Coordinates of C-alpha atoms and ligand atoms in Angstrom, one line a residue:
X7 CA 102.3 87.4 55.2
X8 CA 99.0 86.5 53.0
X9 CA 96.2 89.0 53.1
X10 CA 94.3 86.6 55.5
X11 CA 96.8 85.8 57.7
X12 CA 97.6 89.6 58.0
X13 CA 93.8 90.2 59.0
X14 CA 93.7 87.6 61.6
X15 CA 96.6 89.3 62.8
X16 CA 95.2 92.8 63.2
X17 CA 91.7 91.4 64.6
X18 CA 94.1 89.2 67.1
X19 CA 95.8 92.3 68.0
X20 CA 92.7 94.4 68.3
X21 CA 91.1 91.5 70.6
X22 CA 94.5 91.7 72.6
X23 CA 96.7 94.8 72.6
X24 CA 100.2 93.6 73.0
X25 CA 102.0 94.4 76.3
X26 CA 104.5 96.1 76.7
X27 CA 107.4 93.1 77.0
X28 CA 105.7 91.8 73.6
X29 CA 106.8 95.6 72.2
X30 CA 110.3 95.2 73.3
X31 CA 110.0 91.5 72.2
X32 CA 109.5 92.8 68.8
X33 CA 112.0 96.1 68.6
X34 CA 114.5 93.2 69.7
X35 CA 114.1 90.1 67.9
X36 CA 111.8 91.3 64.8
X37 CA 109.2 89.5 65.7
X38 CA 106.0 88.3 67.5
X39 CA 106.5 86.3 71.0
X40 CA 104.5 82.7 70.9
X41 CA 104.4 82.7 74.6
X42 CA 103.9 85.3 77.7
X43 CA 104.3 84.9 81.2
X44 CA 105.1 87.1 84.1
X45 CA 106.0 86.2 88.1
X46 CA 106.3 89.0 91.1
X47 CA 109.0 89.3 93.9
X48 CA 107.9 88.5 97.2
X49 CA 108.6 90.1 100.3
X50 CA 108.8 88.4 103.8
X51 CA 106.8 89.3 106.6
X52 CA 108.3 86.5 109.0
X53 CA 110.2 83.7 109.0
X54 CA 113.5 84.4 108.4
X55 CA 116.0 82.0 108.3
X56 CA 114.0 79.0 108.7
X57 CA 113.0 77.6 105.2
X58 CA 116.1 75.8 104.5
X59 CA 115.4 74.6 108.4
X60 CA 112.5 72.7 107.6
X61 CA 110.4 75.8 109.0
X62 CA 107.3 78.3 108.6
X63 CA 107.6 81.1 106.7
X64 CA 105.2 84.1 106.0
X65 CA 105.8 86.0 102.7
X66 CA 103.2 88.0 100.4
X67 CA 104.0 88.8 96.8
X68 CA 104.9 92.5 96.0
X69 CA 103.1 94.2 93.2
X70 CA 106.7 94.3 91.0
X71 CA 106.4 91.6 88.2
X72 CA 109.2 90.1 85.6
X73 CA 107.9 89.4 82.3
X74 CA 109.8 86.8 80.1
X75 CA 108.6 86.1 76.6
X76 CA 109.8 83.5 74.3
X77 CA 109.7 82.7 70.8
X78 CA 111.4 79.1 68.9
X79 CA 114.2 80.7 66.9
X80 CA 114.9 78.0 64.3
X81 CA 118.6 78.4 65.3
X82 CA 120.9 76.3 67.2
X83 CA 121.8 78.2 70.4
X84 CA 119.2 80.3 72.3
X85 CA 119.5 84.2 72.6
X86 CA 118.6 86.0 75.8
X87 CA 118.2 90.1 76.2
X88 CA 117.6 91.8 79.0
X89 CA 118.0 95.0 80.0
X90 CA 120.0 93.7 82.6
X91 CA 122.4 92.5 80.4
X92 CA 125.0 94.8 78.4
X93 CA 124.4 93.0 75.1
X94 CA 122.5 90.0 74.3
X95 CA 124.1 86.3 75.3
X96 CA 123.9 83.7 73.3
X97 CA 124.3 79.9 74.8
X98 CA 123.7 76.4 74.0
X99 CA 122.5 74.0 77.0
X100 CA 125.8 72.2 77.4
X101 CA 127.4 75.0 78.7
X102 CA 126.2 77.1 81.2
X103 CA 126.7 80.8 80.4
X104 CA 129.1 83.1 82.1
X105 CA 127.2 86.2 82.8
X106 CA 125.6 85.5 86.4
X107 CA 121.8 86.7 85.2
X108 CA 121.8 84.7 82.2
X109 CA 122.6 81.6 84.8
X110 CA 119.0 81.8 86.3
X111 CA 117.4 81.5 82.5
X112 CA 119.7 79.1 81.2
X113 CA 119.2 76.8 84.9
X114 CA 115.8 76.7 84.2
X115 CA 115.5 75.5 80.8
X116 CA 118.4 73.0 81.6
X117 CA 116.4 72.0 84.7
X118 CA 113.1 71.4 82.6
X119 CA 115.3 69.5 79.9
X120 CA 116.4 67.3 82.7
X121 CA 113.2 67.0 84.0
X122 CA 112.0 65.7 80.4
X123 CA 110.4 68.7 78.3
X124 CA 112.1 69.1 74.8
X125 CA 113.1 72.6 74.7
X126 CA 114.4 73.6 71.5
X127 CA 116.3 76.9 70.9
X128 CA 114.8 80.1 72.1
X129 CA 114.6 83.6 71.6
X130 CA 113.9 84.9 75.2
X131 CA 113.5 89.0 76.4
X132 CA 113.4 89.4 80.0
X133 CA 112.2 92.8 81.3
X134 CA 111.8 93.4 85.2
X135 CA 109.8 95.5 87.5
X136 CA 111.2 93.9 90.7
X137 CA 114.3 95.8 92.4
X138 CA 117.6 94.0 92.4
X139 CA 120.3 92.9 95.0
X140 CA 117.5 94.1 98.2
X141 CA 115.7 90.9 99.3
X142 CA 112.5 91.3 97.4
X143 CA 113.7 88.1 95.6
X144 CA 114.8 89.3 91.9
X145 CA 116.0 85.8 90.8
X146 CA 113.0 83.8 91.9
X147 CA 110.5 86.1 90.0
X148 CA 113.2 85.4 86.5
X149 CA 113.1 82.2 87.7
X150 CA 109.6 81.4 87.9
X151 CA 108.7 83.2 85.1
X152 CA 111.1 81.8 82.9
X153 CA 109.7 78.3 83.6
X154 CA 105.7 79.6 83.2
X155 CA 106.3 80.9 79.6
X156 CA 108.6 77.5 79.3
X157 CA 105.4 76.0 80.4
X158 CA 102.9 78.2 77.8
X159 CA 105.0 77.8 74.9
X160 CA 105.5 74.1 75.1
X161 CA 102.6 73.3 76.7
X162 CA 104.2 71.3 80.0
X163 CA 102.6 69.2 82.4
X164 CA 104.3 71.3 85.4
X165 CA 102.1 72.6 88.2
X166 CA 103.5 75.9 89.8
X167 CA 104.7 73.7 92.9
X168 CA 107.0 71.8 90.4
X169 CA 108.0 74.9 89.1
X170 CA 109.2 76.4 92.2
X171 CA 111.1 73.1 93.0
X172 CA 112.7 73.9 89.5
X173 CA 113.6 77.1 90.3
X174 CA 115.3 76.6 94.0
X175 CA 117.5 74.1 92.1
X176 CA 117.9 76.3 89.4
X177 CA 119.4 79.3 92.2
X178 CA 121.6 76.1 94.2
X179 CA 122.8 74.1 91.3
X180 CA 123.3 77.0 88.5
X181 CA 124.0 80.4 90.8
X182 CA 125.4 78.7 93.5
X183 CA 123.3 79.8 96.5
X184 CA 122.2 77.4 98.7
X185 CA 118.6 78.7 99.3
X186 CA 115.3 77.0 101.0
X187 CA 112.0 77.3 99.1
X188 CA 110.7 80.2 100.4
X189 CA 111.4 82.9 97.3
X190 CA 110.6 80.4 94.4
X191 CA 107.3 79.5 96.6
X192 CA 106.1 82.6 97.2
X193 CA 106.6 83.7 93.5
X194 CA 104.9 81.2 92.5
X195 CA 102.3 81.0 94.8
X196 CA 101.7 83.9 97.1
X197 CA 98.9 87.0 96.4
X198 CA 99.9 90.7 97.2
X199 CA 96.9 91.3 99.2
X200 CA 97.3 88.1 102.1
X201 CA 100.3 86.3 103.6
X202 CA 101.1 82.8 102.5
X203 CA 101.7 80.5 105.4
X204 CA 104.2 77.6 104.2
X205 CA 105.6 75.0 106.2
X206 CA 108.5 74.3 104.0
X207 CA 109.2 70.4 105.5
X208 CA 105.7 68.9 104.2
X209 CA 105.0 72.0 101.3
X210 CA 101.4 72.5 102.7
X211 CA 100.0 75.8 102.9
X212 CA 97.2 78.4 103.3
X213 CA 96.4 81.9 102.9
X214 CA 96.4 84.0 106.1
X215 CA 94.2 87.4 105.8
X216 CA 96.8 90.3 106.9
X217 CA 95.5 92.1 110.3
X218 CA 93.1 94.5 110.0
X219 CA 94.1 97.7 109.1
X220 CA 97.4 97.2 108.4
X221 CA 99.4 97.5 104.7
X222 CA 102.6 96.5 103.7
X223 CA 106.0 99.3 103.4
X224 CA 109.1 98.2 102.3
X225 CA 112.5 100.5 101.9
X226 CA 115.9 100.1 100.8
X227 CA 118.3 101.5 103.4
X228 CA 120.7 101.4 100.0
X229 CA 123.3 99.3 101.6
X230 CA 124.3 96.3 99.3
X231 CA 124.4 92.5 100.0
X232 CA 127.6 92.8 99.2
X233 CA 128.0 89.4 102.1
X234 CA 125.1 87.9 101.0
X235 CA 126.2 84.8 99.5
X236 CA 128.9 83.8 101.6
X237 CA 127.0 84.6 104.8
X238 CA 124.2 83.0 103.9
X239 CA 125.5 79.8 103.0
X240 CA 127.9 79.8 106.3
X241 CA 124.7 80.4 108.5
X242 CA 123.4 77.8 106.7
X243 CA 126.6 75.8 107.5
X244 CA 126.1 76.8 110.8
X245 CA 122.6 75.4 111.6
X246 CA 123.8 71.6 110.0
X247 CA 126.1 71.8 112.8
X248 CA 123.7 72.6 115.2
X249 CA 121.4 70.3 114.3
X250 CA 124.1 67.7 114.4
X251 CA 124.9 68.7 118.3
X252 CA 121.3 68.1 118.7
X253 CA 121.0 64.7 117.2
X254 CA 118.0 66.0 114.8
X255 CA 117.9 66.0 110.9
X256 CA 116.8 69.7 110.3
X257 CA 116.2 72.4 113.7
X258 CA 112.5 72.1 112.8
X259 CA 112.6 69.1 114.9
X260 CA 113.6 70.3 117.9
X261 CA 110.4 70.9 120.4
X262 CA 112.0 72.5 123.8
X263 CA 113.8 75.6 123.9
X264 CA 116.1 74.1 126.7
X265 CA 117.7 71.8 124.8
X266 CA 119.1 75.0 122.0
X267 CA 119.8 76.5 125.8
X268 CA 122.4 73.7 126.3
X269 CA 124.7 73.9 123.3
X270 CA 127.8 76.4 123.2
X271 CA 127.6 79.8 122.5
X272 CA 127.6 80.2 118.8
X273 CA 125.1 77.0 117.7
X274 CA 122.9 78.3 120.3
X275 CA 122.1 82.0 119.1
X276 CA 121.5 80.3 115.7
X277 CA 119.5 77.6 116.6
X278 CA 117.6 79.6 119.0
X279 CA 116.7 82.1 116.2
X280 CA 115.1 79.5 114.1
X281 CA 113.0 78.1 117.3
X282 CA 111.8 81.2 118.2
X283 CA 111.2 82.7 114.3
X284 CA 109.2 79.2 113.8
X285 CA 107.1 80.0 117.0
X286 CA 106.2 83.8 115.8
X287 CA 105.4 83.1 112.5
X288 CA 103.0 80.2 114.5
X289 CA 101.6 83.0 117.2
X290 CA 101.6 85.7 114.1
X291 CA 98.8 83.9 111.6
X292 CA 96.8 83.5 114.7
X293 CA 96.5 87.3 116.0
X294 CA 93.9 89.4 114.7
X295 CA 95.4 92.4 116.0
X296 CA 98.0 94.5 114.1
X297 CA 99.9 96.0 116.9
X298 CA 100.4 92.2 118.5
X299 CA 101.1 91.1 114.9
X300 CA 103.6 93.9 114.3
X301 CA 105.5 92.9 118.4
X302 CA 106.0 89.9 116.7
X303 CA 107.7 91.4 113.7
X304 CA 110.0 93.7 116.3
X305 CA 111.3 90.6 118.2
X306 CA 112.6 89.1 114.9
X307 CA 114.2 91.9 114.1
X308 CA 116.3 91.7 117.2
X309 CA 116.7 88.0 117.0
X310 CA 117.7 88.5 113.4
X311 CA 120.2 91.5 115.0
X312 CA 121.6 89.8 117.9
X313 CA 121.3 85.8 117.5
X314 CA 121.7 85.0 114.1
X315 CA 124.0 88.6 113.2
X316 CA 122.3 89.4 109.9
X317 CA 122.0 92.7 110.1
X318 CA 124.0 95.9 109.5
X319 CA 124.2 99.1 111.5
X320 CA 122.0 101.1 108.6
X321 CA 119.3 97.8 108.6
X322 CA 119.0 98.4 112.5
X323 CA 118.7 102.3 112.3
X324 CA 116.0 102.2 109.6
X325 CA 114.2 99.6 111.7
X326 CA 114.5 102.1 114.3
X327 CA 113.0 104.7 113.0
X328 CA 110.2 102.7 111.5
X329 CA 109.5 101.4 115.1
X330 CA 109.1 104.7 116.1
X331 CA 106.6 105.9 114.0
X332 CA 102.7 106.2 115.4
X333 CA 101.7 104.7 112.5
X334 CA 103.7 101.7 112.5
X335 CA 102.5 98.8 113.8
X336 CA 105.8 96.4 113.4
X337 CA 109.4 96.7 111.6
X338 CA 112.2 94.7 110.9
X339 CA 115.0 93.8 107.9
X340 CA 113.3 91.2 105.5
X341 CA 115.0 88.5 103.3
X342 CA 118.4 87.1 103.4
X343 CA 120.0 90.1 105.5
X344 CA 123.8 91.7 105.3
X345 CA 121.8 94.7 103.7
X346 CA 118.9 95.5 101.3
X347 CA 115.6 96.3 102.4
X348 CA 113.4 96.6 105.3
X349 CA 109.4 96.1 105.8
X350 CA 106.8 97.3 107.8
X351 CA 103.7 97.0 109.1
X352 CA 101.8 100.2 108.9
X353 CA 97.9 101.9 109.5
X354 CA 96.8 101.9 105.4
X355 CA 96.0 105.5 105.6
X356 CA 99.6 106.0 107.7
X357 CA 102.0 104.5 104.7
X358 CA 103.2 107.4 102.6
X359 CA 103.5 110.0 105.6
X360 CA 105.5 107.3 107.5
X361 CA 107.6 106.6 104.5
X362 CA 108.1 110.1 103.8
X363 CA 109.2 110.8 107.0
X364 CA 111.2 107.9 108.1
X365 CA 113.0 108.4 104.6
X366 CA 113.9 112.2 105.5
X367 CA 115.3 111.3 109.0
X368 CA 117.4 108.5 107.6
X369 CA 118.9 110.9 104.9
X370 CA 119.6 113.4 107.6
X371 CA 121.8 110.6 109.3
X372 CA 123.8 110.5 106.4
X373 CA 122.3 107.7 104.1
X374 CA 119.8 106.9 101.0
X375 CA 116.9 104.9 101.3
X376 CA 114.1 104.5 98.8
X377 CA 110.3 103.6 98.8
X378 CA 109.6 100.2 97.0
X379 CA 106.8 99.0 98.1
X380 CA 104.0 100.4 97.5
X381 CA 105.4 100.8 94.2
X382 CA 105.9 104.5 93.1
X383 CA 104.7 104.3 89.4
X384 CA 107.6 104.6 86.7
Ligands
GLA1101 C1 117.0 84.2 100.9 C2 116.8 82.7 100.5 C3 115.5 82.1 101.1 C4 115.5 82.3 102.6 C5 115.8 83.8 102.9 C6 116.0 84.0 104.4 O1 115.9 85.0 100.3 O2 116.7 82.6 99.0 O3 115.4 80.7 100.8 O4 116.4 81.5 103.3 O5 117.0 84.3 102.3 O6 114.8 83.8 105.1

């Protein structure tokens, strides 16, 4: 390095200390990242289950962020580390990689290819914040940020809508879940501190101001998706065939509660979940009040429980015992279900005593749940 380009690199440095994914960045590859970009996981405070039926849903972002940094590597295949991964992978875009994380990276640069940027090969470090395999959405915060340092380094004309639509085809096409919009929405678009109301048929959306006096909790109950996959995609199944009975093109579409009331047994708990989820996340951005917000976030809990069978035995004691709390305005399981993590709706100066406490009564029923949000600093 000349003498002046090693002073514009130490006053550059000065100006901007390097994070800390541009340190591992550098311990990794030997090297400086050109581009930065970093996307949080999102948790849902209702509207479950109704993205991929044309719904409203009702997520905020969580303060957990994945940071992806990139470099052009001058070679012909792209590397990818993580800490996730065991060692680093190495792939070229013809072929999509083997190792399920590496899937998410390698969709999104293939889906930007297809979508006409010229990516040439990378050096890519991945390092994440956000919990894994709980429902606080993991892949859509790789995702997402995966395609905004895509869209740094090679400066793309992508607005963070596109990118979102990249990333949900990224999760069906390359990971093979058949997801709605929600988690590559909210990572892209939602703020920690108020809810982002989405009607995910027409894309348009608005910020909602939580209630006030109430913060967000979320815990683990430590039971693992181990369904996930295969019961999501069958209750998707489930609601096609519902809407089929029904003569519509998605359950959105449906406007009396009578009709779901009609069909047999197992159509109608589904189908009647997504009508009345659709209706609370409608009643929910118009309350003011906590406790009537947090009523709202009990029912779907119990539809989630008993109409569209989600949840597990530990999701429903946890919930429980959140419910039961003074200081708890509403709780119920959030994200896909089959396990992972629960959220709450709690008075601010109420969150660590009823996390602390609901924690120790679950352990003392025999299982292990963990705070994640608010985030317990590392
Ligand atoms: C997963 C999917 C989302 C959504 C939720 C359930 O997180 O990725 O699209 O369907 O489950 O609400």
């Amino acid at each position: 390095m000349s003498h002046v380009a090693m002073e514009a690199e130490v006053q550059a440095r000065a100006e901007h200390p390097r994070s800390p994914s541009t340190h591992e960045f550098e311990q990794v590859f030997h090297g400086l990242p050109q581009a930065e970009a970093q996307a949080p996981g999102r948790v849902n405070l209702l509207g479950e289950h109704t993205d991929y039926n044309d719904g409203f849903v009702l997520p905020v972002a969580i303060p957990q962020q994945t940071r992806v940094a990139m470099r052009r590597n001058g070679h012909s295949h792209f590397r990818l580390h993580a800490a996730e991964l065991d060692s680093a992978v190495e792939f070229c875009l013809d072929e999509r990689p083997t190792d399920q994380f590496a899937t998410y990276v390698y969709g999104c640069l293939r889906l930007a290819q297809e979508d006409g940027a010229e990516i040439p090969p990378l050096d890519i470090h991945v390092a994440s914040e956000v919990p894994m395999g709980v429902g606080l959405s993991s892949s859509a915060a790789l995702e997402v940020a995966t395609l905004r340092c895509l869209r740094a380094l090679l400066d793309l004309p992508m607005d963070d809508v596109r990118i979102a639509q990249l990333a949900q085809q990224a999760e069906i096409q390359d990971a093979g879940v058949r997801c709605g919009i929600m988690d590559q929405m909210a990572s892209s678009l939602a703020a920690t501190d108020r809810a982002l109301l989405l009607d995910t048929r027409s894309l348009e959306r608005r910020m909602v101001a939580l209630p006030p006096g109430s913060a967000v909790l979320v815990l683990d109950s430590g039971v693992a998706r181990s369904l996930a996959a295969s019961g999501y995609n069958q209750r998707r199944a489930e609601c096609e065939q519902a809407a089929r009975l029904l003569g519509v093109q998605s359950l959105r579409e449906v406007e009396h509660l009578e009709r779901i009331e009609a069909l047999p047994d197992l159509p109608r708990r589904r189908a009647r979940h997504v009508f009345t989820e659709n209706a609370r996340v409608l009643r929910a951005i118009e309350c003011r009040d906590a406790h009537a917000f947090g009523e709202l976030m009990n029912a779907s809990h119990a539809s989630l429980r008993d109409d569209y069978e989600v949840s597990t035995p530990e999701l429903d004691l946890l919930v429980a015992l959140l419910q039961r709390q003074p200081g708890v305005h509403g709780a119920r399981l959030t994200g896909a279900g089959f396990g992972g993590a629960c959220v709450a709706l709690c008075r601010p100066e109420a969150l660590q005593q009823v996390a602390q406490t609901v924690l120790q009564q679950y352990r003392d029923a025999g299982h292990r749940g963990r705070l994640l949000v608010p985030a317990v600093q590392q």
